[in-house]
Amino acid sequence: AWYQNPESFHHEQDLVLWSEKLRPCAEALYIVLFENHSQLLGPVVVKFVQEAMNGCPTSVTEITPGLLLKDAAYGAAAYVYYELSNYLSFEEWFNGALSLELTNDHPNMRIIHRKVALILGQWVSEIKDNTRRSVYCALIKLLQDPDLCVRLAASRSLCFVIEDANFSEKDFSDLLPICWDLCFKLVEEVQEFDSKVQVLNSISVLIAHVGEIIPYTNKLMYFFQKAWEESSGESLLQIQLLSALKNFVTALGYQSPICYNMLLPILRSGIDVNSPDELIEDGMMLWEATLSHAPSMVSQLLGYFPCLLEILERSFDHLKVAANIMEGYIFLGGTDFLSLHSSCVASLLDLVVGNVNDRGLLSILPVIEILIQVIV
């Protein structure tokens, strides 16, 4: 199945219920046993990993029983990283074996390369300063692997590494250009919906955690524009895109108007009252971020305000975000906004006051207070 459809194989490892097939059932049992008997099993698993590595050197090119045994041993170590880290030093394991596995580019090594990618994501809490840079380089190398399944595994682990509290932007900064290119290439190459969502999440995580985004703005804008056009009818994919765009706008800060030509039409689609509820939720969060990072009001954004009344007429589910959006319009638009949309503001407040509970009223009261200050 891997050779015929690497994407399906990658996702099948996560989606198959443990009770449906032998391998995931055995893995689930193993994890439970290890968690409850780690002191007994820890040394046994470490010995198993060491013997498997000794029996299959990193230079091997044939799919032998020894290679498959090492694949199983690496998987066993990956799944119980939290407890096993008391018995196995990640630094020694990485420097003495895992990094060396990546020097063998034979196609059959995809089996081991995928497990190395899995390990780097699972063992992220054990990656210390002296190996962090080497792990980053290893993941970038894995993102360039000829096998699509390996690249998807590396993409997922990259998210875990970047989201880690100890992520070092300094050690990663010079890898950013190639990392962006590899992510864009990967999202173009994958065909399955789950793959596109996963790679989109990787891009969103990158945007949220790397400080310097401006040099990559044009590429990102092109990517978002193309991805949105191709996501028509795929609301779950569009939700992921709206979330990534929110991170993008936040990262740009007060320079966000440079992306308005791409952003505002997408935002308008995301806050269409006829869109699915979950799409509107992420659309409103993007709307809120756009206003909070805007240096000034623009006419196109000003014209979107009546959409807020339409959304609240449909549901009060997103009242808190709606209140923040109203505050943003009042602060940015001032009297110009009020003179243009005064009747809409009045209708909105009339709709909310008297029709929501005390918690809802607490959300809208600051808006009324700001309105009074502006008018007076």
Short mmCIF file of C-alpha atoms in Angstrom, two decimals:
data_model
loop_
_atom_site.label_atom_id
_atom_site.label_comp_id
_atom_site.label_asym_id
_atom_site.label_seq_id
_atom_site.Cartn_x
_atom_site.Cartn_y
_atom_site.Cartn_z
CA ALA A 1 0.00 0.00 0.00
CA TRP A 2 2.89 2.38 0.78
CA TYR A 3 4.45 2.03 -2.67
CA GLN A 4 1.10 2.35 -4.45
CA ASN A 5 -0.22 5.31 -2.47
CA PRO A 6 2.18 6.87 0.08
CA GLU A 7 -0.34 9.53 1.12
CA SER A 8 -3.01 6.98 2.04
CA PHE A 9 -0.44 4.91 3.91
CA HIS A 10 0.70 7.95 5.90
CA HIS A 11 -2.80 8.86 7.03
CA GLU A 12 -3.90 5.26 7.55
CA GLN A 13 -1.39 4.98 10.39
CA ASP A 14 -3.40 7.62 12.29
CA LEU A 15 -6.94 6.96 11.15
CA VAL A 16 -7.23 3.20 11.64
CA LEU A 17 -8.90 2.39 14.95
CA TRP A 18 -6.59 0.35 17.16
CA SER A 19 -9.24 -2.35 17.49
CA GLU A 20 -9.64 -2.87 13.74
CA LYS A 21 -6.23 -4.26 12.75
CA LEU A 22 -3.50 -6.34 14.36
CA ARG A 23 -0.62 -3.84 14.23
CA PRO A 24 -2.36 -0.83 15.84
CA CYS A 25 -3.95 -3.16 18.39
CA ALA A 26 -0.52 -4.53 19.34
CA GLU A 27 0.88 -0.97 19.52
CA ALA A 28 -1.94 0.18 21.80
CA LEU A 29 -1.40 -2.81 24.11
CA TYR A 30 2.36 -2.19 24.13
CA ILE A 31 1.94 1.48 25.07
CA VAL A 32 -0.40 0.63 27.97
CA LEU A 33 1.95 -2.09 29.21
CA PHE A 34 4.94 0.23 29.05
CA GLU A 35 3.17 3.09 30.83
CA ASN A 36 2.24 0.76 33.70
CA HIS A 37 5.51 -1.18 33.87
CA SER A 38 8.13 1.26 32.58
CA GLN A 39 10.74 0.31 35.18
CA LEU A 40 10.58 -3.30 34.10
CA LEU A 41 10.25 -2.73 30.35
CA GLY A 42 12.50 0.35 29.92
CA PRO A 43 15.83 -1.53 29.99
CA VAL A 44 14.33 -4.32 27.84
CA VAL A 45 13.25 -1.88 25.09
CA VAL A 46 16.61 -0.07 25.16
CA LYS A 47 18.40 -3.43 24.75
CA PHE A 48 16.01 -4.31 21.90
CA VAL A 49 16.78 -1.02 20.12
CA GLN A 50 20.54 -1.43 20.57
CA GLU A 51 20.53 -5.03 19.32
CA ALA A 52 18.40 -4.06 16.31
CA MET A 53 20.83 -1.25 15.43
CA ASN A 54 23.84 -3.54 15.84
CA GLY A 55 22.22 -6.16 13.62
CA CYS A 56 21.44 -3.73 10.82
CA PRO A 57 24.15 -1.14 10.00
CA THR A 58 23.18 2.22 8.53
CA SER A 59 24.84 1.25 5.24
CA VAL A 60 22.32 -1.51 4.46
CA THR A 61 20.43 -1.26 1.15
CA GLU A 62 18.31 -4.43 1.06
CA ILE A 63 14.97 -4.89 2.86
CA THR A 64 16.12 -7.63 5.19
CA PRO A 65 14.58 -9.07 8.36
CA GLY A 66 17.19 -7.03 10.23
CA LEU A 67 15.99 -3.79 8.60
CA LEU A 68 12.37 -4.55 9.43
CA LEU A 69 13.36 -5.41 13.00
CA LYS A 70 15.11 -2.05 13.32
CA ASP A 71 12.02 -0.33 11.94
CA ALA A 72 9.94 -2.06 14.62
CA ALA A 73 12.47 -1.17 17.33
CA TYR A 74 12.49 2.50 16.33
CA GLY A 75 8.70 2.50 16.39
CA ALA A 76 8.69 0.92 19.84
CA ALA A 77 11.02 3.66 21.10
CA ALA A 78 9.08 6.44 19.41
CA TYR A 79 5.71 5.64 20.96
CA VAL A 80 6.87 5.59 24.60
CA TYR A 81 9.27 8.54 24.49
CA TYR A 82 8.12 10.05 27.78
CA GLU A 83 8.96 7.04 29.95
CA LEU A 84 11.81 5.68 27.81
CA SER A 85 13.78 8.94 28.04
CA ASN A 86 14.77 7.86 31.56
CA TYR A 87 16.69 4.92 30.07
CA LEU A 88 17.80 6.18 26.64
CA SER A 89 19.76 9.38 25.98
CA PHE A 90 18.31 11.12 22.93
CA GLU A 91 21.56 13.00 22.26
CA GLU A 92 23.60 9.78 22.14
CA TRP A 93 20.93 8.00 20.09
CA PHE A 94 20.65 10.84 17.59
CA ASN A 95 24.38 11.41 17.16
CA GLY A 96 25.28 7.72 17.17
CA ALA A 97 22.53 6.33 14.96
CA LEU A 98 19.54 8.45 13.87
CA SER A 99 21.54 11.16 12.11
CA LEU A 100 23.66 8.49 10.39
CA GLU A 101 20.54 6.80 9.00
CA LEU A 102 19.90 9.91 6.91
CA THR A 103 23.27 9.63 5.14
CA ASN A 104 22.01 6.52 3.34
CA ASP A 105 19.85 7.69 0.42
CA HIS A 106 18.96 4.26 -0.97
CA PRO A 107 15.21 4.10 -1.83
CA ASN A 108 14.69 1.17 0.55
CA MET A 109 15.79 3.40 3.42
CA ARG A 110 12.47 5.21 3.23
CA ILE A 111 11.29 2.69 5.83
CA ILE A 112 13.86 3.89 8.35
CA HIS A 113 13.74 7.55 7.29
CA ARG A 114 10.01 7.66 8.06
CA LYS A 115 10.63 6.27 11.54
CA VAL A 116 13.43 8.79 12.15
CA ALA A 117 11.03 11.58 11.20
CA LEU A 118 8.47 10.16 13.64
CA ILE A 119 11.05 9.93 16.43
CA LEU A 120 12.22 13.55 15.99
CA GLY A 121 8.65 14.73 16.50
CA GLN A 122 7.82 12.41 19.39
CA TRP A 123 11.05 13.01 21.31
CA VAL A 124 10.88 16.81 20.97
CA SER A 125 10.94 17.38 24.74
CA GLU A 126 14.33 15.63 24.91
CA ILE A 127 15.98 17.78 22.23
CA LYS A 128 18.49 19.94 24.10
CA ASP A 129 20.57 22.93 22.99
CA ASN A 130 23.56 20.92 21.78
CA THR A 131 21.47 18.81 19.37
CA ARG A 132 18.69 21.25 18.45
CA ARG A 133 20.40 22.69 15.36
CA SER A 134 21.28 19.20 14.08
CA VAL A 135 17.67 18.06 14.50
CA TYR A 136 16.43 21.08 12.53
CA CYS A 137 18.84 20.22 9.70
CA ALA A 138 17.74 16.57 9.81
CA LEU A 139 14.08 17.55 9.42
CA ILE A 140 14.89 19.79 6.47
CA LYS A 141 16.75 16.88 4.86
CA LEU A 142 13.76 14.61 5.49
CA LEU A 143 11.48 17.21 3.86
CA GLN A 144 13.57 16.68 0.72
CA ASP A 145 13.29 12.88 0.78
CA PRO A 146 12.17 11.39 -2.57
CA ASP A 147 9.36 9.52 -0.81
CA LEU A 148 6.14 11.45 -0.21
CA CYS A 149 5.23 9.46 2.90
CA VAL A 150 8.57 10.41 4.50
CA ARG A 151 8.05 14.07 3.62
CA LEU A 152 4.58 14.08 5.19
CA ALA A 153 5.99 12.50 8.35
CA ALA A 154 8.72 15.15 8.43
CA SER A 155 6.16 17.91 7.92
CA ARG A 156 4.20 16.75 10.95
CA SER A 157 7.28 16.46 13.15
CA LEU A 158 8.41 19.90 12.03
CA CYS A 159 5.20 21.29 13.58
CA PHE A 160 5.94 19.62 16.91
CA VAL A 161 9.52 20.93 16.92
CA ILE A 162 8.54 24.51 16.04
CA GLU A 163 5.67 24.59 18.55
CA ASP A 164 7.97 23.36 21.31
CA ALA A 165 8.56 25.91 24.07
CA ASN A 166 12.32 25.58 23.56
CA PHE A 167 12.23 26.22 19.81
CA SER A 168 15.26 28.31 18.82
CA GLU A 169 14.45 30.75 16.05
CA LYS A 170 18.13 31.74 15.95
CA ASP A 171 19.21 28.18 15.12
CA PHE A 172 16.45 27.85 12.53
CA SER A 173 16.56 31.25 10.80
CA ASP A 174 18.95 30.37 7.96
CA LEU A 175 16.87 27.25 7.20
CA LEU A 176 13.67 29.29 6.74
CA PRO A 177 14.00 30.04 2.99
CA ILE A 178 14.37 26.39 2.02
CA CYS A 179 11.77 25.36 4.60
CA TRP A 180 9.17 27.68 3.04
CA ASP A 181 9.99 26.42 -0.45
CA LEU A 182 9.73 22.79 0.62
CA CYS A 183 6.37 23.37 2.34
CA PHE A 184 4.96 25.18 -0.71
CA LYS A 185 6.24 22.40 -2.97
CA LEU A 186 4.72 19.74 -0.73
CA VAL A 187 1.27 21.34 -0.61
CA GLU A 188 1.33 21.50 -4.42
CA GLU A 189 2.33 17.87 -4.76
CA VAL A 190 -0.11 16.20 -2.36
CA GLN A 191 -3.51 15.20 -3.69
CA GLU A 192 -5.49 13.97 -0.70
CA PHE A 193 -7.55 16.31 1.45
CA ASP A 194 -5.96 15.20 4.74
CA SER A 195 -2.50 15.83 3.32
CA LYS A 196 -3.37 19.36 2.24
CA VAL A 197 -4.79 20.14 5.68
CA GLN A 198 -1.67 18.76 7.37
CA VAL A 199 0.77 20.79 5.24
CA LEU A 200 -1.39 23.89 5.64
CA ASN A 201 -1.11 23.44 9.38
CA SER A 202 2.68 23.26 9.04
CA ILE A 203 2.69 26.56 7.14
CA SER A 204 0.37 28.14 9.72
CA VAL A 205 2.63 27.00 12.58
CA LEU A 206 5.69 28.39 10.79
CA ILE A 207 4.00 31.77 10.34
CA ALA A 208 2.98 31.90 14.00
CA HIS A 209 6.40 31.04 15.43
CA VAL A 210 9.01 32.69 13.23
CA GLY A 211 9.52 36.38 13.86
CA GLU A 212 10.67 37.67 10.47
CA ILE A 213 7.91 37.14 7.92
CA ILE A 214 8.31 40.14 5.60
CA PRO A 215 10.95 38.59 3.27
CA TYR A 216 8.51 35.77 2.47
CA THR A 217 5.35 37.89 2.15
CA ASN A 218 5.03 37.77 -1.64
CA LYS A 219 5.41 33.99 -1.77
CA LEU A 220 2.91 33.58 1.05
CA MET A 221 0.38 35.88 -0.59
CA TYR A 222 0.64 33.94 -3.86
CA PHE A 223 0.26 30.70 -1.95
CA PHE A 224 -2.84 31.85 -0.01
CA GLN A 225 -4.49 33.26 -3.15
CA LYS A 226 -3.96 30.06 -5.12
CA ALA A 227 -4.90 27.79 -2.22
CA TRP A 228 -8.15 29.67 -1.58
CA GLU A 229 -9.15 29.50 -5.25
CA GLU A 230 -8.51 25.75 -5.27
CA SER A 231 -10.37 25.15 -1.98
CA SER A 232 -13.82 26.02 -3.33
CA GLY A 233 -16.43 23.77 -1.73
CA GLU A 234 -13.96 22.36 0.83
CA SER A 235 -15.04 24.17 3.99
CA LEU A 236 -12.63 22.27 6.28
CA LEU A 237 -9.71 23.24 4.06
CA GLN A 238 -10.94 26.84 3.98
CA ILE A 239 -11.11 26.87 7.78
CA GLN A 240 -7.45 25.86 7.90
CA LEU A 241 -6.63 28.62 5.40
CA LEU A 242 -8.49 31.26 7.42
CA SER A 243 -6.63 30.20 10.55
CA ALA A 244 -3.29 30.42 8.71
CA LEU A 245 -4.25 33.84 7.34
CA LYS A 246 -5.02 35.03 10.86
CA ASN A 247 -1.48 34.05 11.88
CA PHE A 248 -0.15 35.78 8.76
CA VAL A 249 -1.94 39.06 9.52
CA THR A 250 -0.82 38.93 13.15
CA ALA A 251 2.80 38.31 12.08
CA LEU A 252 2.70 41.26 9.66
CA GLY A 253 1.27 43.55 12.35
CA TYR A 254 0.82 47.15 11.19
CA GLN A 255 2.37 46.22 7.85
CA SER A 256 -0.64 43.99 7.12
CA PRO A 257 -2.15 46.38 4.50
CA ILE A 258 0.48 45.10 2.03
CA CYS A 259 -1.58 41.91 1.77
CA TYR A 260 -5.05 43.51 1.57
CA ASN A 261 -5.49 42.87 -2.17
CA MET A 262 -5.26 39.16 -1.42
CA LEU A 263 -6.74 39.18 2.09
CA LEU A 264 -9.93 41.27 1.92
CA PRO A 265 -11.76 39.30 -0.81
CA ILE A 266 -11.01 36.08 1.09
CA LEU A 267 -12.19 37.68 4.34
CA ARG A 268 -15.44 38.72 2.66
CA SER A 269 -16.06 35.12 1.62
CA GLY A 270 -15.30 33.91 5.13
CA ILE A 271 -17.89 36.17 6.78
CA ASP A 272 -20.67 35.51 4.29
CA VAL A 273 -23.78 34.79 6.37
CA ASN A 274 -24.60 31.85 4.11
CA SER A 275 -21.32 30.11 4.89
CA PRO A 276 -21.19 27.12 7.28
CA ASP A 277 -21.06 28.06 10.98
CA GLU A 278 -17.53 26.77 11.48
CA LEU A 279 -16.29 28.84 8.52
CA ILE A 280 -17.93 31.98 9.88
CA GLU A 281 -16.27 31.43 13.25
CA ASP A 282 -12.77 31.40 11.73
CA GLY A 283 -13.75 34.19 9.35
CA MET A 284 -14.74 36.39 12.29
CA MET A 285 -11.45 35.65 14.06
CA LEU A 286 -9.59 36.70 10.92
CA TRP A 287 -11.79 39.81 10.74
CA GLU A 288 -10.94 40.68 14.35
CA ALA A 289 -7.20 40.19 13.70
CA THR A 290 -7.36 42.32 10.54
CA LEU A 291 -8.93 45.23 12.44
CA SER A 292 -6.66 44.95 15.49
CA HIS A 293 -3.53 45.11 13.30
CA ALA A 294 -4.77 47.73 10.83
CA PRO A 295 -2.99 51.12 11.07
CA SER A 296 -6.08 52.84 9.61
CA MET A 297 -9.49 52.12 8.14
CA VAL A 298 -9.86 51.41 4.42
CA SER A 299 -13.09 51.77 2.45
CA GLN A 300 -13.34 48.11 1.50
CA LEU A 301 -13.07 47.02 5.13
CA LEU A 302 -15.51 49.74 6.15
CA GLY A 303 -18.06 48.32 3.74
CA TYR A 304 -17.98 44.89 5.41
CA PHE A 305 -19.56 46.09 8.69
CA PRO A 306 -23.20 45.25 7.80
CA CYS A 307 -22.13 41.59 7.58
CA LEU A 308 -21.79 41.67 11.37
CA LEU A 309 -25.49 42.44 11.80
CA GLU A 310 -26.41 39.62 9.41
CA ILE A 311 -24.27 37.16 11.37
CA LEU A 312 -25.75 38.16 14.74
CA GLU A 313 -29.28 37.98 13.32
CA ARG A 314 -28.49 34.36 12.58
CA SER A 315 -26.86 33.49 15.92
CA PHE A 316 -25.28 34.99 19.06
CA ASP A 317 -22.69 32.20 19.18
CA HIS A 318 -19.82 34.54 18.36
CA LEU A 319 -20.95 37.58 20.35
CA LYS A 320 -17.62 38.11 22.15
CA VAL A 321 -15.67 38.25 18.88
CA ALA A 322 -18.43 40.41 17.37
CA ALA A 323 -18.03 42.91 20.24
CA ASN A 324 -14.28 43.08 19.59
CA ILE A 325 -14.95 43.68 15.89
CA MET A 326 -17.33 46.53 16.75
CA GLU A 327 -14.70 48.07 19.02
CA GLY A 328 -12.19 47.83 16.19
CA TYR A 329 -14.49 49.66 13.80
CA ILE A 330 -15.20 52.41 16.34
CA PHE A 331 -11.52 52.94 17.16
CA LEU A 332 -10.37 52.85 13.53
CA GLY A 333 -13.32 54.47 11.82
CA GLY A 334 -14.39 57.00 14.45
CA THR A 335 -17.04 59.48 13.40
CA ASP A 336 -16.72 58.54 9.71
CA PHE A 337 -17.70 54.99 10.56
CA LEU A 338 -20.61 56.10 12.75
CA SER A 339 -21.98 58.52 10.19
CA LEU A 340 -21.95 55.81 7.52
CA HIS A 341 -23.25 52.90 9.62
CA SER A 342 -25.16 54.56 12.50
CA SER A 343 -28.43 52.81 11.65
CA CYS A 344 -26.64 49.45 11.42
CA VAL A 345 -24.96 50.02 14.80
CA ALA A 346 -28.31 50.95 16.36
CA SER A 347 -29.98 47.85 14.89
CA LEU A 348 -27.16 45.66 16.13
CA LEU A 349 -27.32 46.98 19.69
CA ASP A 350 -31.12 46.76 19.69
CA LEU A 351 -30.83 43.15 18.57
CA VAL A 352 -28.39 42.22 21.31
CA VAL A 353 -29.65 44.15 24.33
CA GLY A 354 -32.64 42.35 25.78
CA ASN A 355 -32.04 39.14 23.82
CA VAL A 356 -28.89 37.83 25.46
CA ASN A 357 -28.05 36.64 28.97
CA ASP A 358 -25.99 38.54 31.52
CA ARG A 359 -22.74 37.14 30.14
CA GLY A 360 -23.65 38.37 26.68
CA LEU A 361 -24.46 41.82 28.04
CA LEU A 362 -21.05 41.98 29.70
CA SER A 363 -19.50 41.43 26.26
CA ILE A 364 -21.40 44.28 24.65
CA LEU A 365 -21.25 46.87 27.46
CA PRO A 366 -17.68 48.01 26.64
CA VAL A 367 -18.85 48.74 23.09
CA ILE A 368 -21.65 50.95 24.39
CA GLU A 369 -19.20 52.74 26.70
CA ILE A 370 -16.79 53.46 23.81
CA LEU A 371 -19.67 54.66 21.64
CA ILE A 372 -20.72 57.15 24.31
CA GLN A 373 -17.14 58.44 24.60
CA VAL A 374 -16.87 58.93 20.83
CA ILE A 375 -20.25 60.63 20.48
CA VAL A 376 -19.79 62.88 23.50
#
